[in-house]
């Protein structure tokens, strides 16, 4: 049998036990939505009847801004900062300047003036940095393919959608983490807090809240540990389409040691360190001037930031992270289907930009810093292995960019 895998070669890595890290965890079958995909064909799905929610349309930057996580929390933070803290420090600076003009400048007055101005400006900058629009732009800078065509449906076993070029499958474990808001639905793609599938309400023919709750109840009951992994992989493979007679099957384990992006880790660590300093000064001043409630709120922000800072600091001493997955699928002259127990993808072989050999592993490099891995030991026969090798070598010459 053959083994193939997909990974983000350029993504940031986070510890699997850390849910609040800003880095992206490795997801071998992460979706890669294309920006300008052509109209997708009909979805191949055995669940054509029954309980489902269908969507069809274009995901835009505005959809991401409205649906990005913690948007409500940012709005509360913005009200707190601009409604209370920033005006308080601005008034404090004005009062200190008036007193200094009347009574003369001294070291204490200068320190108080610069502290109030500095903390007020720091809060203003920090509030803008974590705003919905700026976080959406940062997410799109990292993954511009998050916007584009999306057509598919939520069904009891999970989600099947097409981005105009590829068909993606996400099982109930992904959908169980999906959240519905008044603006739409977001589905985490397990590559970081902002790399999600953002489905605005307008994309759905009719978003029925009762159907969504019913689907959520079904997804909550899903327990992958009680299912046969081989049967699940085969079912996932069938959900993505019929296997051509000429296709070559593969099945097996892939293990990679992915380098940790230390530059990104340090950037996040320094950013959070700066926030800790700003919060600390603000907390001290709020307490000093008798704003006990505000000081307590800033303390909570400080503790949360310290935790994120510590998570980033731990990763400065870790050179690589091991990731492993079992996958199953087939390769035809035109397409590839690759699945595991949780998700899968169907894509054209024309997406292969170049090939690379790593020991006995054949690597197909795709767009968006992704790759597929084929191990010799997982092919059914030498003939199948040689066919994949030969076809890969011939097609990569004309597709290298």
CSV table of C-alpha atoms in Angstrom, one decimal:
chain,number,residue,atom,x,y,z
A,1,UNK,CA,0.0,0.0,0.0
A,2,UNK,CA,1.1,3.7,-0.3
A,3,UNK,CA,1.2,6.4,2.2
A,4,UNK,CA,0.6,10.1,1.5
A,5,UNK,CA,0.3,13.0,3.8
A,6,UNK,CA,-0.2,16.8,3.7
A,7,UNK,CA,1.4,19.3,6.0
A,8,UNK,CA,2.1,23.0,6.3
A,9,UNK,CA,5.8,23.4,5.8
A,10,UNK,CA,5.8,27.1,6.6
A,11,UNK,CA,3.3,27.1,9.5
A,12,UNK,CA,4.1,28.0,13.1
A,13,UNK,CA,4.0,25.1,15.6
A,14,UNK,CA,2.4,25.0,18.9
A,15,UNK,CA,2.4,22.4,21.8
A,16,UNK,CA,-0.7,20.2,21.5
A,17,UNK,CA,-1.5,20.8,25.1
A,18,UNK,CA,-1.6,24.6,24.8
A,19,UNK,CA,-4.9,25.9,23.6
A,20,UNK,CA,-4.1,29.6,23.9
A,21,UNK,CA,-0.8,29.6,22.0
A,22,UNK,CA,-0.8,31.8,18.9
A,23,UNK,CA,1.1,29.3,16.8
A,24,UNK,CA,-0.5,26.9,14.4
A,25,UNK,CA,-0.7,23.2,15.2
A,26,UNK,CA,0.2,20.7,12.5
A,27,UNK,CA,-2.8,19.4,10.6
A,28,UNK,CA,-1.7,17.1,7.8
A,29,UNK,CA,-5.1,17.5,6.0
A,30,UNK,CA,-5.7,21.2,6.6
A,31,UNK,CA,-8.0,22.7,4.1
A,32,UNK,CA,-6.5,25.1,1.5
A,33,UNK,CA,-9.2,27.2,0.1
A,34,UNK,CA,-8.3,28.7,-3.3
A,35,UNK,CA,-8.9,32.4,-3.9
A,36,UNK,CA,-10.2,32.2,-7.4
A,37,UNK,CA,-11.5,28.7,-7.9
A,38,UNK,CA,-13.9,27.8,-10.7
A,39,UNK,CA,-17.4,26.7,-10.0
A,40,UNK,CA,-17.3,23.3,-8.2
A,41,UNK,CA,-19.1,20.3,-9.5
A,42,UNK,CA,-21.8,18.5,-7.5
A,43,UNK,CA,-20.7,17.2,-4.2
A,44,UNK,CA,-20.2,13.5,-3.9
A,45,UNK,CA,-22.0,12.6,-0.7
A,46,UNK,CA,-23.9,9.5,0.3
A,47,UNK,CA,-26.0,11.6,2.8
A,48,UNK,CA,-28.0,13.3,0.1
A,49,UNK,CA,-31.2,13.1,2.2
A,50,UNK,CA,-32.1,13.7,5.8
A,51,UNK,CA,-30.9,16.4,8.2
A,52,UNK,CA,-28.4,18.8,6.6
A,53,UNK,CA,-27.6,22.5,6.1
A,54,UNK,CA,-26.3,23.5,2.7
A,55,UNK,CA,-24.3,26.6,1.8
A,56,UNK,CA,-23.0,28.1,-1.5
A,57,UNK,CA,-21.2,31.4,-2.1
A,58,UNK,CA,-18.0,33.5,-1.7
A,59,UNK,CA,-16.3,34.0,1.7
A,60,UNK,CA,-15.1,37.6,2.0
A,61,UNK,CA,-12.8,39.5,4.3
A,62,UNK,CA,-15.8,41.2,5.8
A,63,UNK,CA,-17.2,37.8,6.7
A,64,UNK,CA,-14.0,36.9,8.5
A,65,UNK,CA,-14.0,40.3,10.4
A,66,UNK,CA,-17.6,39.7,11.6
A,67,UNK,CA,-17.0,36.1,12.5
A,68,UNK,CA,-13.5,36.1,13.9
A,69,UNK,CA,-13.2,34.6,17.4
A,70,UNK,CA,-13.4,36.8,20.5
A,71,UNK,CA,-15.0,39.7,18.6
A,72,UNK,CA,-17.4,40.4,21.4
A,73,UNK,CA,-14.6,40.3,24.0
A,74,UNK,CA,-12.7,42.8,22.0
A,75,UNK,CA,-15.7,45.1,21.9
A,76,UNK,CA,-16.0,44.9,25.7
A,77,UNK,CA,-12.3,45.6,25.9
A,78,UNK,CA,-12.6,48.6,23.6
A,79,UNK,CA,-15.4,50.0,25.7
A,80,UNK,CA,-13.4,49.5,28.9
A,81,UNK,CA,-10.3,51.1,27.3
A,82,UNK,CA,-11.8,54.0,25.4
A,83,UNK,CA,-14.7,54.6,27.8
A,84,UNK,CA,-12.8,54.5,31.1
A,85,UNK,CA,-9.0,53.8,31.1
A,86,UNK,CA,-7.8,56.0,28.3
A,87,UNK,CA,-9.9,59.0,29.2
A,88,UNK,CA,-8.8,58.6,32.9
A,89,UNK,CA,-5.1,58.7,31.9
A,90,UNK,CA,-5.7,61.6,29.5
A,91,UNK,CA,-7.4,63.6,32.3
A,92,UNK,CA,-4.7,62.6,34.6
A,93,UNK,CA,-2.1,63.9,32.2
A,94,UNK,CA,-4.0,67.2,31.7
A,95,UNK,CA,-4.3,67.7,35.5
A,96,UNK,CA,-0.6,67.0,36.0
A,97,UNK,CA,0.3,69.4,33.3
A,98,UNK,CA,-1.9,72.2,34.8
A,99,UNK,CA,-0.4,71.6,38.3
A,100,UNK,CA,3.1,71.7,36.8
A,101,UNK,CA,2.4,75.0,35.1
A,102,UNK,CA,1.0,76.5,38.3
A,103,UNK,CA,3.5,75.1,40.8
A,104,UNK,CA,6.5,74.5,38.6
A,105,UNK,CA,8.0,71.3,37.1
A,106,UNK,CA,9.7,68.8,39.3
A,107,UNK,CA,10.8,65.1,38.8
A,108,UNK,CA,7.5,63.7,40.2
A,109,UNK,CA,5.4,65.9,37.9
A,110,UNK,CA,7.4,65.0,34.8
A,111,UNK,CA,7.3,61.3,35.7
A,112,UNK,CA,3.5,61.4,36.2
A,113,UNK,CA,2.9,63.3,33.0
A,114,UNK,CA,4.9,60.9,30.8
A,115,UNK,CA,3.5,57.8,32.6
A,116,UNK,CA,-0.1,58.9,32.0
A,117,UNK,CA,0.6,59.8,28.3
A,118,UNK,CA,2.6,56.6,27.7
A,119,UNK,CA,0.1,54.2,29.3
A,120,UNK,CA,-2.8,55.9,27.6
A,121,UNK,CA,-1.1,55.6,24.2
A,122,UNK,CA,-0.1,52.1,25.0
A,123,UNK,CA,-3.7,51.1,25.7
A,124,UNK,CA,-4.9,52.8,22.5
A,125,UNK,CA,-2.3,50.9,20.4
A,126,UNK,CA,-3.0,47.6,22.1
A,127,UNK,CA,-6.8,48.0,21.6
A,128,UNK,CA,-6.3,48.6,17.9
A,129,UNK,CA,-3.8,45.7,17.6
A,130,UNK,CA,-6.4,43.2,18.8
A,131,UNK,CA,-9.3,44.7,16.9
A,132,UNK,CA,-11.4,42.4,14.7
A,133,UNK,CA,-10.4,44.1,11.5
A,134,UNK,CA,-6.6,44.0,12.2
A,135,UNK,CA,-6.8,40.3,13.3
A,136,UNK,CA,-8.7,39.5,10.2
A,137,UNK,CA,-6.0,41.2,8.1
A,138,UNK,CA,-3.3,39.3,9.9
A,139,UNK,CA,-5.1,36.0,9.4
A,140,UNK,CA,-5.4,36.7,5.6
A,141,UNK,CA,-1.8,37.7,5.4
A,142,UNK,CA,-0.9,34.3,6.8
A,143,UNK,CA,-3.5,32.5,4.8
A,144,UNK,CA,-5.0,34.5,1.9
A,145,UNK,CA,-6.8,31.4,0.7
A,146,UNK,CA,-9.3,31.7,3.6
A,147,UNK,CA,-11.4,33.9,1.3
A,148,UNK,CA,-13.0,32.5,-1.9
A,149,UNK,CA,-15.6,30.0,-3.1
A,150,UNK,CA,-17.2,27.6,-0.6
A,151,UNK,CA,-20.0,25.3,-1.4
A,152,UNK,CA,-21.1,22.3,0.7
A,153,UNK,CA,-23.2,20.9,3.4
A,154,UNK,CA,-23.2,20.0,7.1
A,155,UNK,CA,-24.6,16.5,7.6
A,156,UNK,CA,-24.7,14.1,10.6
A,157,UNK,CA,-21.3,12.6,10.0
A,158,UNK,CA,-19.5,16.0,9.5
A,159,UNK,CA,-18.9,18.5,6.7
A,160,UNK,CA,-18.1,18.2,3.0
A,161,UNK,CA,-17.3,21.3,1.0
A,162,UNK,CA,-15.6,22.4,-2.2
A,163,UNK,CA,-13.5,25.5,-2.7
A,164,UNK,CA,-13.7,25.6,-6.5
A,165,UNK,CA,-10.7,23.4,-7.0
A,166,UNK,CA,-10.6,20.9,-4.1
A,167,UNK,CA,-13.1,18.9,-2.2
A,168,UNK,CA,-12.6,18.7,1.6
A,169,UNK,CA,-14.0,16.4,4.3
A,170,UNK,CA,-14.1,17.3,8.0
A,171,UNK,CA,-15.6,14.8,10.4
A,172,UNK,CA,-17.8,15.3,13.4
A,173,UNK,CA,-14.9,16.2,15.7
A,174,UNK,CA,-14.3,19.4,13.7
A,175,UNK,CA,-18.0,20.2,13.6
A,176,UNK,CA,-18.4,19.7,17.3
A,177,UNK,CA,-16.1,22.6,17.8
A,178,UNK,CA,-18.0,24.8,15.3
A,179,UNK,CA,-19.7,27.8,16.7
A,180,UNK,CA,-22.8,29.5,15.4
A,181,UNK,CA,-23.3,33.3,15.9
A,182,UNK,CA,-25.8,35.8,14.6
A,183,UNK,CA,-23.4,36.5,11.7
A,184,UNK,CA,-22.8,32.8,10.7
A,185,UNK,CA,-20.8,29.7,11.4
A,186,UNK,CA,-17.1,29.3,12.0
A,187,UNK,CA,-15.4,25.9,11.9
A,188,UNK,CA,-11.9,25.6,13.4
A,189,UNK,CA,-9.4,24.1,11.0
A,190,UNK,CA,-6.9,23.3,13.8
A,191,UNK,CA,-4.1,25.5,12.4
A,192,UNK,CA,-4.3,28.4,14.9
A,193,UNK,CA,-7.0,30.5,16.5
A,194,UNK,CA,-7.9,32.5,13.4
A,195,UNK,CA,-7.5,29.8,10.7
A,196,UNK,CA,-11.1,28.8,10.4
A,197,UNK,CA,-13.8,28.3,7.9
A,198,UNK,CA,-15.9,31.4,8.1
A,199,UNK,CA,-19.4,30.8,6.7
A,200,UNK,CA,-21.7,33.9,6.8
A,201,UNK,CA,-25.5,33.4,7.2
A,202,UNK,CA,-26.0,34.8,3.7
A,203,UNK,CA,-24.2,31.7,2.2
A,204,UNK,CA,-26.9,29.4,3.5
A,205,UNK,CA,-30.1,28.8,1.5
A,206,UNK,CA,-31.9,28.9,4.8
A,207,UNK,CA,-30.1,28.6,8.1
A,208,UNK,CA,-32.5,26.6,10.4
A,209,UNK,CA,-31.4,27.0,14.0
A,210,UNK,CA,-33.4,23.8,15.0
A,211,UNK,CA,-31.6,21.8,12.4
A,212,UNK,CA,-28.2,23.2,13.5
A,213,UNK,CA,-29.0,22.2,17.2
A,214,UNK,CA,-30.0,18.7,16.1
A,215,UNK,CA,-26.8,18.3,14.1
A,216,UNK,CA,-24.8,19.6,17.1
A,217,UNK,CA,-26.5,17.0,19.3
A,218,UNK,CA,-25.4,14.2,16.9
A,219,UNK,CA,-21.8,15.5,16.7
A,220,UNK,CA,-21.6,15.7,20.5
A,221,UNK,CA,-22.4,11.9,20.6
A,222,UNK,CA,-19.6,11.1,18.1
A,223,UNK,CA,-16.9,9.0,19.7
A,224,UNK,CA,-14.1,8.1,17.3
A,225,UNK,CA,-12.5,5.7,19.9
A,226,UNK,CA,-15.5,3.4,19.5
A,227,UNK,CA,-15.2,3.1,15.7
A,228,UNK,CA,-13.0,0.9,13.6
A,229,UNK,CA,-10.3,3.3,12.2
A,230,UNK,CA,-9.9,1.3,9.0
A,231,UNK,CA,-13.6,1.4,8.3
A,232,UNK,CA,-13.8,5.1,9.1
A,233,UNK,CA,-10.9,5.8,6.7
A,234,UNK,CA,-12.6,3.8,3.9
A,235,UNK,CA,-15.9,5.5,4.5
A,236,UNK,CA,-14.2,8.9,4.4
A,237,UNK,CA,-12.5,8.0,1.2
A,238,UNK,CA,-15.9,7.0,-0.4
A,239,UNK,CA,-17.4,10.3,0.7
A,240,UNK,CA,-14.9,12.1,-1.5
A,241,UNK,CA,-15.9,10.3,-4.6
A,242,UNK,CA,-15.8,7.0,-6.5
A,243,UNK,CA,-12.4,5.4,-7.0
A,244,UNK,CA,-11.4,5.0,-10.7
A,245,UNK,CA,-10.5,1.5,-11.9
A,246,UNK,CA,-7.0,2.8,-12.9
A,247,UNK,CA,-6.3,4.3,-9.4
A,248,UNK,CA,-3.5,3.0,-7.2
A,249,UNK,CA,-4.4,2.6,-3.5
A,250,UNK,CA,-2.3,3.5,-0.5
A,251,UNK,CA,-2.5,3.1,3.2
A,252,UNK,CA,0.0,3.6,6.0
A,253,UNK,CA,1.7,5.7,8.6
A,254,UNK,CA,3.7,8.9,8.1
A,255,UNK,CA,5.9,10.5,10.7
A,256,UNK,CA,7.6,13.9,10.4
A,257,UNK,CA,9.8,16.1,12.5
A,258,UNK,CA,8.7,19.6,11.8
A,259,UNK,CA,11.0,22.5,12.7
A,260,UNK,CA,9.6,25.1,15.1
A,261,UNK,CA,9.5,28.6,13.7
A,262,UNK,CA,11.7,30.2,16.4
A,263,UNK,CA,11.4,33.7,14.9
A,264,UNK,CA,7.7,33.6,15.1
A,265,UNK,CA,7.8,32.2,18.6
A,266,UNK,CA,10.1,35.0,19.8
A,267,UNK,CA,8.0,37.6,18.1
A,268,UNK,CA,4.9,36.5,20.0
A,269,UNK,CA,6.9,36.3,23.2
A,270,UNK,CA,8.3,39.8,22.9
A,271,UNK,CA,4.8,41.2,22.0
A,272,UNK,CA,3.3,39.6,25.1
A,273,UNK,CA,6.2,40.7,27.2
A,274,UNK,CA,5.5,44.3,26.2
A,275,UNK,CA,1.8,43.9,27.0
A,276,UNK,CA,2.7,42.6,30.5
A,277,UNK,CA,4.8,45.7,31.1
A,278,UNK,CA,2.0,48.1,30.0
A,279,UNK,CA,-0.6,46.2,32.0
A,280,UNK,CA,1.6,46.2,35.0
A,281,UNK,CA,2.2,50.0,34.9
A,282,UNK,CA,-1.5,50.5,34.4
A,283,UNK,CA,-2.5,48.3,37.3
A,284,UNK,CA,-0.1,50.0,39.6
A,285,UNK,CA,-1.4,53.5,38.6
A,286,UNK,CA,-5.0,52.4,38.8
A,287,UNK,CA,-4.4,51.1,42.3
A,288,UNK,CA,-2.4,54.1,43.4
A,289,UNK,CA,-5.2,56.5,42.3
A,290,UNK,CA,-7.9,54.4,44.0
A,291,UNK,CA,-9.4,52.7,40.9
A,292,UNK,CA,-9.6,49.3,42.6
A,293,UNK,CA,-12.1,47.7,40.2
A,294,UNK,CA,-10.1,48.8,37.2
A,295,UNK,CA,-6.9,47.5,38.8
A,296,UNK,CA,-8.5,44.1,39.4
A,297,UNK,CA,-9.6,43.9,35.7
A,298,UNK,CA,-6.2,44.8,34.5
A,299,UNK,CA,-4.7,42.2,36.8
A,300,UNK,CA,-6.8,39.5,35.1
A,301,UNK,CA,-5.6,40.7,31.7
A,302,UNK,CA,-2.0,40.5,33.0
A,303,UNK,CA,-2.3,37.0,34.3
A,304,UNK,CA,-3.8,35.8,31.0
A,305,UNK,CA,-1.0,37.4,29.1
A,306,UNK,CA,1.7,35.9,31.4
A,307,UNK,CA,0.3,32.5,30.6
A,308,UNK,CA,0.6,33.0,26.9
A,309,UNK,CA,4.1,34.5,27.4
A,310,UNK,CA,5.1,31.4,29.3
A,311,UNK,CA,3.7,29.1,26.6
A,312,UNK,CA,5.8,30.9,24.0
A,313,UNK,CA,8.9,30.9,26.2
A,314,UNK,CA,8.8,27.1,26.6
A,315,UNK,CA,9.0,26.7,22.8
A,316,UNK,CA,12.2,28.7,22.4
A,317,UNK,CA,14.1,25.6,23.6
A,318,UNK,CA,12.3,23.1,21.3
A,319,UNK,CA,13.9,22.7,17.9
A,320,UNK,CA,11.3,20.4,16.3
A,321,UNK,CA,7.9,18.8,16.9
A,322,UNK,CA,7.0,15.3,15.8
A,323,UNK,CA,3.8,14.8,14.0
A,324,UNK,CA,2.4,11.5,12.8
A,325,UNK,CA,-0.8,10.3,11.0
A,326,UNK,CA,-2.3,7.2,9.4
A,327,UNK,CA,-3.8,7.8,6.0
A,328,UNK,CA,-5.6,6.0,3.2
A,329,UNK,CA,-6.6,6.8,-0.3
A,330,UNK,CA,-5.9,6.4,-4.0
A,331,UNK,CA,-4.0,8.1,-6.8
A,332,UNK,CA,-5.3,8.2,-10.4
A,333,UNK,CA,-3.7,9.8,-13.4
A,334,UNK,CA,-5.8,12.9,-12.8
A,335,UNK,CA,-6.6,13.1,-9.1
A,336,UNK,CA,-5.6,12.2,-5.6
A,337,UNK,CA,-7.8,11.3,-2.6
A,338,UNK,CA,-6.1,11.2,0.8
A,339,UNK,CA,-7.9,10.7,4.1
A,340,UNK,CA,-7.4,9.8,7.7
A,341,UNK,CA,-9.9,9.2,10.5
A,342,UNK,CA,-10.8,12.8,10.9
A,343,UNK,CA,-10.6,14.5,7.5
A,344,UNK,CA,-9.6,14.2,3.9
A,345,UNK,CA,-9.0,16.0,0.6
A,346,UNK,CA,-9.5,15.4,-3.1
A,347,UNK,CA,-7.4,17.4,-5.5
A,348,UNK,CA,-5.9,17.4,-9.0
A,349,UNK,CA,-2.4,16.1,-9.6
A,350,UNK,CA,-1.8,19.3,-11.5
A,351,UNK,CA,-1.3,21.0,-8.2
A,352,UNK,CA,2.1,19.3,-7.8
A,353,UNK,CA,4.7,22.0,-8.3
A,354,UNK,CA,7.8,19.9,-7.8
A,355,UNK,CA,8.9,16.6,-6.4
A,356,UNK,CA,11.6,15.8,-3.8
A,357,UNK,CA,13.1,12.6,-2.5
A,358,UNK,CA,13.7,12.1,1.3
A,359,UNK,CA,15.3,8.7,1.7
A,360,UNK,CA,12.6,6.3,0.5
A,361,UNK,CA,9.9,8.9,0.6
A,362,UNK,CA,8.5,10.7,-2.4
A,363,UNK,CA,7.3,14.2,-1.6
A,364,UNK,CA,4.9,16.2,-3.8
A,365,UNK,CA,5.2,19.9,-3.0
A,366,UNK,CA,1.9,21.8,-3.5
A,367,UNK,CA,0.7,25.4,-3.3
A,368,UNK,CA,0.5,27.3,0.0
A,369,UNK,CA,3.6,25.5,1.4
A,370,UNK,CA,1.9,22.1,1.6
A,371,UNK,CA,3.2,18.7,0.7
A,372,UNK,CA,2.1,15.1,0.2
A,373,UNK,CA,4.3,12.2,1.3
A,374,UNK,CA,4.4,8.7,-0.4
A,375,UNK,CA,6.3,5.9,1.3
A,376,UNK,CA,7.4,2.9,-0.7
A,377,UNK,CA,6.5,0.4,2.1
A,378,UNK,CA,2.8,1.4,1.9
A,379,UNK,CA,2.3,0.4,-1.7
A,380,UNK,CA,0.7,-2.9,-2.6
A,381,UNK,CA,3.4,-3.8,-5.1
A,382,UNK,CA,6.6,-2.7,-6.7
A,383,UNK,CA,4.6,-2.1,-9.9
A,384,UNK,CA,2.3,0.4,-8.2
A,385,UNK,CA,5.3,2.2,-6.6
A,386,UNK,CA,7.1,2.5,-9.9
A,387,UNK,CA,4.0,3.8,-11.6
A,388,UNK,CA,3.7,6.6,-9.1
A,389,UNK,CA,7.4,7.4,-9.3
A,390,UNK,CA,7.4,7.6,-13.1
A,391,UNK,CA,4.2,9.6,-13.4
A,392,UNK,CA,5.4,12.0,-10.7
A,393,UNK,CA,8.8,12.6,-12.4
A,394,UNK,CA,7.2,13.2,-15.8
A,395,UNK,CA,4.5,15.6,-14.6
A,396,UNK,CA,6.7,17.7,-12.3
A,397,UNK,CA,8.8,19.0,-15.2
A,398,UNK,CA,5.9,20.9,-16.7
A,399,UNK,CA,4.3,22.1,-13.4
A,400,UNK,CA,7.3,23.6,-11.5
A,401,UNK,CA,6.9,27.3,-10.8
